[in-house]
PDB file of C-alpha atoms and ligand atoms in Angstrom:
ATOM      1  CA  UNK M   1     -45.892  38.896  -1.218  1.00 85.00           C
ATOM      2  CA  UNK M   2     -48.686  37.438  -3.354  1.00 87.00           C
ATOM      3  CA  UNK M   3     -47.658  34.022  -2.167  1.00 92.00           C
ATOM      4  CA  UNK M   4     -48.213  35.035   1.444  1.00 97.00           C
ATOM      5  CA  UNK M   5     -51.567  36.651   0.534  1.00 97.00           C
ATOM      6  CA  UNK M   6     -52.717  33.413  -0.965  1.00 98.00           C
ATOM      7  CA  UNK M   7     -52.159  31.639   2.315  1.00 98.00           C
ATOM      8  CA  UNK M   8     -54.393  33.865   4.418  1.00 98.00           C
ATOM      9  CA  UNK M   9     -57.801  32.541   4.660  1.00 98.00           C
ATOM     10  CA  UNK M  10     -60.886  34.775   4.549  1.00 98.00           C
ATOM     11  CA  UNK M  11     -63.559  33.765   6.914  1.00 97.00           C
ATOM     12  CA  UNK M  12     -66.793  35.581   6.350  1.00 97.00           C
ATOM     13  CA  UNK M  13     -69.124  36.689   9.213  1.00 96.00           C
ATOM     14  CA  UNK M  14     -66.591  35.808  11.979  1.00 96.00           C
ATOM     15  CA  UNK M  15     -66.632  36.839  14.913  1.00 93.00           C
ATOM     16  CA  UNK M  16     -69.930  38.505  13.784  1.00 92.00           C
ATOM     17  CA  UNK M  17     -71.972  39.225  10.655  1.00 94.00           C
ATOM     18  CA  UNK M  18     -70.318  41.568   8.061  1.00 93.00           C
ATOM     19  CA  UNK M  19     -66.626  40.944   9.336  1.00 92.00           C
ATOM     20  CA  UNK M  20     -64.291  39.216   6.955  1.00 95.00           C
ATOM     21  CA  UNK M  21     -61.831  37.652   9.362  1.00 97.00           C
ATOM     22  CA  UNK M  22     -58.247  37.287   8.095  1.00 98.00           C
ATOM     23  CA  UNK M  23     -57.206  33.898   9.345  1.00 98.00           C
ATOM     24  CA  UNK M  24     -53.353  33.556   9.605  1.00 98.00           C
ATOM     25  CA  UNK M  25     -53.421  29.986  10.769  1.00 98.00           C
ATOM     26  CA  UNK M  26     -53.253  28.769   7.237  1.00 98.00           C
ATOM     27  CA  UNK M  27     -50.105  30.909   6.832  1.00 98.00           C
ATOM     28  CA  UNK M  28     -48.468  29.514   9.966  1.00 98.00           C
ATOM     29  CA  UNK M  29     -49.050  26.030   8.783  1.00 98.00           C
ATOM     30  CA  UNK M  30     -46.629  26.644   5.955  1.00 98.00           C
ATOM     31  CA  UNK M  31     -43.225  26.638   7.669  1.00 98.00           C
ATOM     32  CA  UNK M  32     -41.165  28.164   4.765  1.00 97.00           C
ATOM     33  CA  UNK M  33     -43.874  30.895   4.248  1.00 98.00           C
ATOM     34  CA  UNK M  34     -44.131  31.722   7.979  1.00 98.00           C
ATOM     35  CA  UNK M  35     -40.381  32.210   8.060  1.00 98.00           C
ATOM     36  CA  UNK M  36     -40.522  34.333   4.940  1.00 98.00           C
ATOM     37  CA  UNK M  37     -43.183  36.583   6.511  1.00 98.00           C
ATOM     38  CA  UNK M  38     -41.043  37.066   9.727  1.00 98.00           C
ATOM     39  CA  UNK M  39     -37.815  37.685   7.702  1.00 98.00           C
ATOM     40  CA  UNK M  40     -39.632  40.222   5.456  1.00 98.00           C
ATOM     41  CA  UNK M  41     -40.877  42.095   8.416  1.00 98.00           C
ATOM     42  CA  UNK M  42     -37.297  42.031   9.953  1.00 98.00           C
ATOM     43  CA  UNK M  43     -35.776  43.444   6.708  1.00 98.00           C
ATOM     44  CA  UNK M  44     -37.688  46.672   7.114  1.00 98.00           C
ATOM     45  CA  UNK M  45     -35.838  47.495  10.350  1.00 98.00           C
ATOM     46  CA  UNK M  46     -32.476  48.296  11.680  1.00 98.00           C
ATOM     47  CA  UNK M  47     -32.369  46.309  14.827  1.00 98.00           C
ATOM     48  CA  UNK M  48     -29.686  48.632  16.246  1.00 98.00           C
ATOM     49  CA  UNK M  49     -32.416  51.285  16.533  1.00 98.00           C
ATOM     50  CA  UNK M  50     -34.624  48.958  18.635  1.00 98.00           C
ATOM     51  CA  UNK M  51     -34.236  48.156  22.349  1.00 98.00           C
ATOM     52  CA  UNK M  52     -37.351  46.091  22.926  1.00 98.00           C
ATOM     53  CA  UNK M  53     -39.927  44.146  20.856  1.00 99.00           C
ATOM     54  CA  UNK M  54     -43.424  44.368  22.151  1.00 99.00           C
ATOM     55  CA  UNK M  55     -46.099  41.867  21.117  1.00 98.00           C
ATOM     56  CA  UNK M  56     -49.827  42.281  21.632  1.00 98.00           C
ATOM     57  CA  UNK M  57     -51.965  39.437  22.880  1.00 98.00           C
ATOM     58  CA  UNK M  58     -52.419  37.015  21.147  1.00 97.00           C
ATOM     59  CA  UNK M  59     -51.427  36.900  17.559  1.00 98.00           C
ATOM     60  CA  UNK M  60     -48.892  39.749  18.085  1.00 98.00           C
ATOM     61  CA  UNK M  61     -46.922  37.238  20.255  1.00 98.00           C
ATOM     62  CA  UNK M  62     -46.325  35.007  17.250  1.00 98.00           C
ATOM     63  CA  UNK M  63     -44.704  37.492  15.147  1.00 98.00           C
ATOM     64  CA  UNK M  64     -43.262  39.683  17.864  1.00 98.00           C
ATOM     65  CA  UNK M  65     -41.500  36.784  19.532  1.00 98.00           C
ATOM     66  CA  UNK M  66     -40.124  35.453  16.221  1.00 98.00           C
ATOM     67  CA  UNK M  67     -38.603  38.998  15.602  1.00 98.00           C
ATOM     68  CA  UNK M  68     -37.237  39.278  19.020  1.00 98.00           C
ATOM     69  CA  UNK M  69     -35.582  35.809  18.648  1.00 98.00           C
ATOM     70  CA  UNK M  70     -34.169  36.766  15.234  1.00 98.00           C
ATOM     71  CA  UNK M  71     -32.468  39.907  16.559  1.00 98.00           C
ATOM     72  CA  UNK M  72     -31.783  38.454  20.092  1.00 98.00           C
ATOM     73  CA  UNK M  73     -33.768  41.407  21.572  1.00 98.00           C
ATOM     74  CA  UNK M  74     -35.788  41.519  24.743  1.00 98.00           C
ATOM     75  CA  UNK M  75     -39.555  40.533  24.179  1.00 99.00           C
ATOM     76  CA  UNK M  76     -42.270  42.330  26.235  1.00 99.00           C
ATOM     77  CA  UNK M  77     -46.024  41.697  26.205  1.00 98.00           C
ATOM     78  CA  UNK M  78     -49.266  43.592  26.355  1.00 98.00           C
ATOM     79  CA  UNK M  79     -52.136  41.456  27.638  1.00 98.00           C
ATOM     80  CA  UNK M  80     -55.907  41.511  28.140  1.00 97.00           C
ATOM     81  CA  UNK M  81     -56.931  42.445  31.650  1.00 97.00           C
ATOM     82  CA  UNK M  82     -56.297  40.243  34.549  1.00 98.00           C
ATOM     83  CA  UNK M  83     -53.618  38.045  32.985  1.00 98.00           C
ATOM     84  CA  UNK M  84     -50.310  39.881  34.227  1.00 98.00           C
ATOM     85  CA  UNK M  85     -49.326  38.878  37.745  1.00 98.00           C
ATOM     86  CA  UNK M  86     -47.064  41.776  38.852  1.00 98.00           C
ATOM     87  CA  UNK M  87     -47.711  45.645  39.116  1.00 98.00           C
ATOM     88  CA  UNK M  88     -49.471  46.873  35.912  1.00 98.00           C
ATOM     89  CA  UNK M  89     -50.416  49.912  33.921  1.00 98.00           C
ATOM     90  CA  UNK M  90     -53.764  49.812  32.208  1.00 98.00           C
ATOM     91  CA  UNK M  91     -55.314  51.586  29.227  1.00 98.00           C
ATOM     92  CA  UNK M  92     -58.719  51.670  27.877  1.00 96.00           C
ATOM     93  CA  UNK M  93     -59.821  51.994  24.311  1.00 95.00           C
ATOM     94  CA  UNK M  94     -63.086  52.371  22.405  1.00 91.00           C
ATOM     95  CA  UNK M  95     -64.824  49.562  20.594  1.00 86.00           C
ATOM     96  CA  UNK M  96     -67.810  49.776  18.306  1.00 77.00           C
ATOM     97  CA  UNK M  97     -69.999  49.154  21.366  1.00 81.00           C
ATOM     98  CA  UNK M  98     -68.351  50.049  24.732  1.00 88.00           C
ATOM     99  CA  UNK M  99     -64.754  49.923  25.762  1.00 93.00           C
ATOM    100  CA  UNK M 100     -61.957  47.326  26.285  1.00 95.00           C
ATOM    101  CA  UNK M 101     -58.675  47.439  28.097  1.00 97.00           C
ATOM    102  CA  UNK M 102     -55.069  46.168  27.782  1.00 98.00           C
ATOM    103  CA  UNK M 103     -52.308  45.888  30.371  1.00 98.00           C
ATOM    104  CA  UNK M 104     -48.546  45.842  30.736  1.00 98.00           C
ATOM    105  CA  UNK M 105     -46.193  45.221  33.568  1.00 98.00           C
ATOM    106  CA  UNK M 106     -44.759  48.512  34.933  1.00 98.00           C
ATOM    107  CA  UNK M 107     -41.321  47.118  34.904  1.00 98.00           C
ATOM    108  CA  UNK M 108     -41.541  46.075  31.157  1.00 98.00           C
ATOM    109  CA  UNK M 109     -40.013  49.308  29.850  1.00 98.00           C
ATOM    110  CA  UNK M 110     -37.358  51.720  31.233  1.00 98.00           C
ATOM    111  CA  UNK M 111     -37.253  55.475  30.452  1.00 98.00           C
ATOM    112  CA  UNK M 112     -36.165  56.189  26.764  1.00 98.00           C
ATOM    113  CA  UNK M 113     -36.080  52.686  25.601  1.00 98.00           C
ATOM    114  CA  UNK M 114     -37.015  52.387  21.937  1.00 98.00           C
ATOM    115  CA  UNK M 115     -39.917  50.026  21.304  1.00 99.00           C
ATOM    116  CA  UNK M 116     -41.067  48.210  18.276  1.00 99.00           C
ATOM    117  CA  UNK M 117     -44.752  47.322  18.641  1.00 99.00           C
ATOM    118  CA  UNK M 118     -45.832  44.255  16.574  1.00 98.00           C
ATOM    119  CA  UNK M 119     -49.371  42.860  15.961  1.00 98.00           C
ATOM    120  CA  UNK M 120     -50.745  40.560  13.218  1.00 98.00           C
ATOM    121  CA  UNK M 121     -53.371  42.992  11.754  1.00 98.00           C
ATOM    122  CA  UNK M 122     -54.157  46.720  11.720  1.00 97.00           C
ATOM    123  CA  UNK M 123     -58.038  47.322  11.577  1.00 96.00           C
ATOM    124  CA  UNK M 124     -59.237  50.520  13.119  1.00 94.00           C
ATOM    125  CA  UNK M 125     -56.067  51.072  15.009  1.00 96.00           C
ATOM    126  CA  UNK M 126     -57.719  51.430  18.360  1.00 96.00           C
ATOM    127  CA  UNK M 127     -55.789  48.602  20.037  1.00 97.00           C
ATOM    128  CA  UNK M 128     -52.445  49.789  18.897  1.00 98.00           C
ATOM    129  CA  UNK M 129     -53.126  53.434  19.743  1.00 98.00           C
ATOM    130  CA  UNK M 130     -53.825  52.285  23.268  1.00 98.00           C
ATOM    131  CA  UNK M 131     -50.576  50.337  23.300  1.00 98.00           C
ATOM    132  CA  UNK M 132     -48.683  53.439  22.317  1.00 98.00           C
ATOM    133  CA  UNK M 133     -50.141  55.261  25.224  1.00 98.00           C
ATOM    134  CA  UNK M 134     -48.977  52.399  27.564  1.00 98.00           C
ATOM    135  CA  UNK M 135     -45.460  52.600  26.082  1.00 98.00           C
ATOM    136  CA  UNK M 136     -45.309  56.368  26.503  1.00 98.00           C
ATOM    137  CA  UNK M 137     -46.814  56.268  30.068  1.00 98.00           C
ATOM    138  CA  UNK M 138     -43.857  54.112  31.042  1.00 98.00           C
ATOM    139  CA  UNK M 139     -41.420  56.518  29.504  1.00 98.00           C
ATOM    140  CA  UNK M 140     -40.630  54.526  26.442  1.00 98.00           C
ATOM    141  CA  UNK M 141     -40.438  55.723  22.820  1.00 98.00           C
ATOM    142  CA  UNK M 142     -42.306  54.094  19.989  1.00 98.00           C
ATOM    143  CA  UNK M 143     -39.642  53.481  17.419  1.00 98.00           C
ATOM    144  CA  UNK M 144     -42.076  51.769  15.002  1.00 98.00           C
ATOM    145  CA  UNK M 145     -45.243  49.675  14.618  1.00 98.00           C
ATOM    146  CA  UNK M 146     -45.166  46.521  12.554  1.00 98.00           C
ATOM    147  CA  UNK M 147     -48.195  44.523  11.170  1.00 98.00           C
ATOM    148  CA  UNK M 148     -48.372  41.456   8.960  1.00 98.00           C
ATOM    149  CA  UNK M 149     -51.709  42.758   7.512  1.00 98.00           C
ATOM    150  CA  UNK M 150     -53.372  46.214   7.150  1.00 98.00           C
ATOM    151  CA  UNK M 151     -57.000  46.651   6.277  1.00 97.00           C
ATOM    152  CA  UNK M 152     -56.414  50.017   4.468  1.00 96.00           C
ATOM    153  CA  UNK M 153     -60.227  50.685   4.030  1.00 95.00           C
ATOM    154  CA  UNK M 154     -60.625  51.068   7.912  1.00 94.00           C
ATOM    155  CA  UNK M 155     -57.935  53.833   7.816  1.00 95.00           C
ATOM    156  CA  UNK M 156     -56.345  52.774  11.086  1.00 95.00           C
ATOM    157  CA  UNK M 157     -53.131  54.398   9.858  1.00 96.00           C
ATOM    158  CA  UNK M 158     -54.648  57.782  10.431  1.00 96.00           C
ATOM    159  CA  UNK M 159     -55.011  57.257  14.048  1.00 95.00           C
ATOM    160  CA  UNK M 160     -51.313  56.439  14.220  1.00 98.00           C
ATOM    161  CA  UNK M 161     -50.058  59.163  11.883  1.00 97.00           C
ATOM    162  CA  UNK M 162     -47.466  60.205  14.567  1.00 97.00           C
ATOM    163  CA  UNK M 163     -45.644  56.931  14.133  1.00 98.00           C
ATOM    164  CA  UNK M 164     -43.663  54.932  11.656  1.00 98.00           C
ATOM    165  CA  UNK M 165     -46.217  52.238  10.658  1.00 98.00           C
ATOM    166  CA  UNK M 166     -45.204  49.366   8.386  1.00 98.00           C
ATOM    167  CA  UNK M 167     -47.378  46.542   7.084  1.00 98.00           C
ATOM    168  CA  UNK M 168     -46.235  43.649   4.921  1.00 98.00           C
ATOM    169  CA  UNK M 169     -49.554  42.969   3.233  1.00 98.00           C
ATOM    170  CA  UNK M 170     -52.330  45.528   2.432  1.00 97.00           C
ATOM    171  CA  UNK M 171     -55.902  45.108   1.564  1.00 96.00           C
ATOM    172  CA  UNK M 172     -57.610  48.157   0.162  1.00 91.00           C
TER     173      UNK M 172
HETATM  174  P1  AMP A 201     -58.228  47.402  15.807  1.00 91.42           P
HETATM  175  O1  AMP A 201     -58.114  47.810  17.129  1.00 91.42           O
HETATM  176  O2  AMP A 201     -59.564  47.713  15.189  1.00 91.42           O
HETATM  177  O3  AMP A 201     -57.069  47.805  14.860  1.00 91.42           O
HETATM  178  O4  AMP A 201     -58.229  45.732  15.762  1.00 91.42           O
HETATM  179  C1  AMP A 201     -57.112  45.108  15.775  1.00 91.42           C
HETATM  180  C2  AMP A 201     -57.085  43.799  16.414  1.00 91.42           C
HETATM  181  O5  AMP A 201     -58.319  43.031  16.207  1.00 91.42           O
HETATM  182  C3  AMP A 201     -55.941  42.978  15.970  1.00 91.42           C
HETATM  183  O6  AMP A 201     -55.291  42.530  17.013  1.00 91.42           O
HETATM  184  C4  AMP A 201     -56.558  41.953  15.084  1.00 91.42           C
HETATM  185  O7  AMP A 201     -55.979  40.674  15.386  1.00 91.42           O
HETATM  186  C5  AMP A 201     -58.059  41.877  15.329  1.00 91.42           C
HETATM  187  N1  AMP A 201     -58.793  42.064  14.006  1.00 91.42           N
HETATM  188  C6  AMP A 201     -59.635  43.129  13.819  1.00 91.42           C
HETATM  189  N2  AMP A 201     -60.229  42.876  12.623  1.00 91.42           N
HETATM  190  C7  AMP A 201     -59.808  41.718  12.105  1.00 91.42           C
HETATM  191  C8  AMP A 201     -60.091  40.897  10.897  1.00 91.42           C
HETATM  192  N3  AMP A 201     -60.929  41.499   9.953  1.00 91.42           N
HETATM  193  N4  AMP A 201     -59.387  39.828  10.795  1.00 91.42           N
HETATM  194  C9  AMP A 201     -58.559  39.323  11.804  1.00 91.42           C
HETATM  195  N5  AMP A 201     -58.346  40.003  12.862  1.00 91.42           N
HETATM  196  C10 AMP A 201     -58.907  41.138  13.050  1.00 91.42           C
END
């Protein structure tokens, strides 16, 4: 995993001062290591216990779609407001200043389907917590939450303590 960590670029003060942005584009540029990261995430799960893979816009699509392809599972998406064309469910969540929202198609999930949620990075956990609420509103069950990267010092895992959370790379 140290090989993978070396490929993630730290960009200081992006998108604002004080944030160290974990840039995964430098990992995606290395085909063998990109595949290794997807395979290592996949290894953690038994696909027989997953009905749907859910990717969160935008970087969750990259790893979520790759996992869905690998397992030949359906792939569903959560997007920023105003992007999904059919009937949607919406959920708001807190930001440092103000609120944001995410949306899912109402017909994305059927009752009792087991959903693996995928995103690139766990920071405060606010985004993914809102996604778990969307899944449950539609009658789905969160079977797990997978991240490439976890920023442990932000304690996002505490917000998600009800769920099985797995991250490939941790930064304390
Ligand atoms: P949060 O809701 O705080 O867990 O934020 C998660 C979302 O913000 C993820 O989709 C990340 O892609 C993005 N994000 C937050 N902090 C960072 C960071 N330091 N580097 C890269 N992406 C980040």
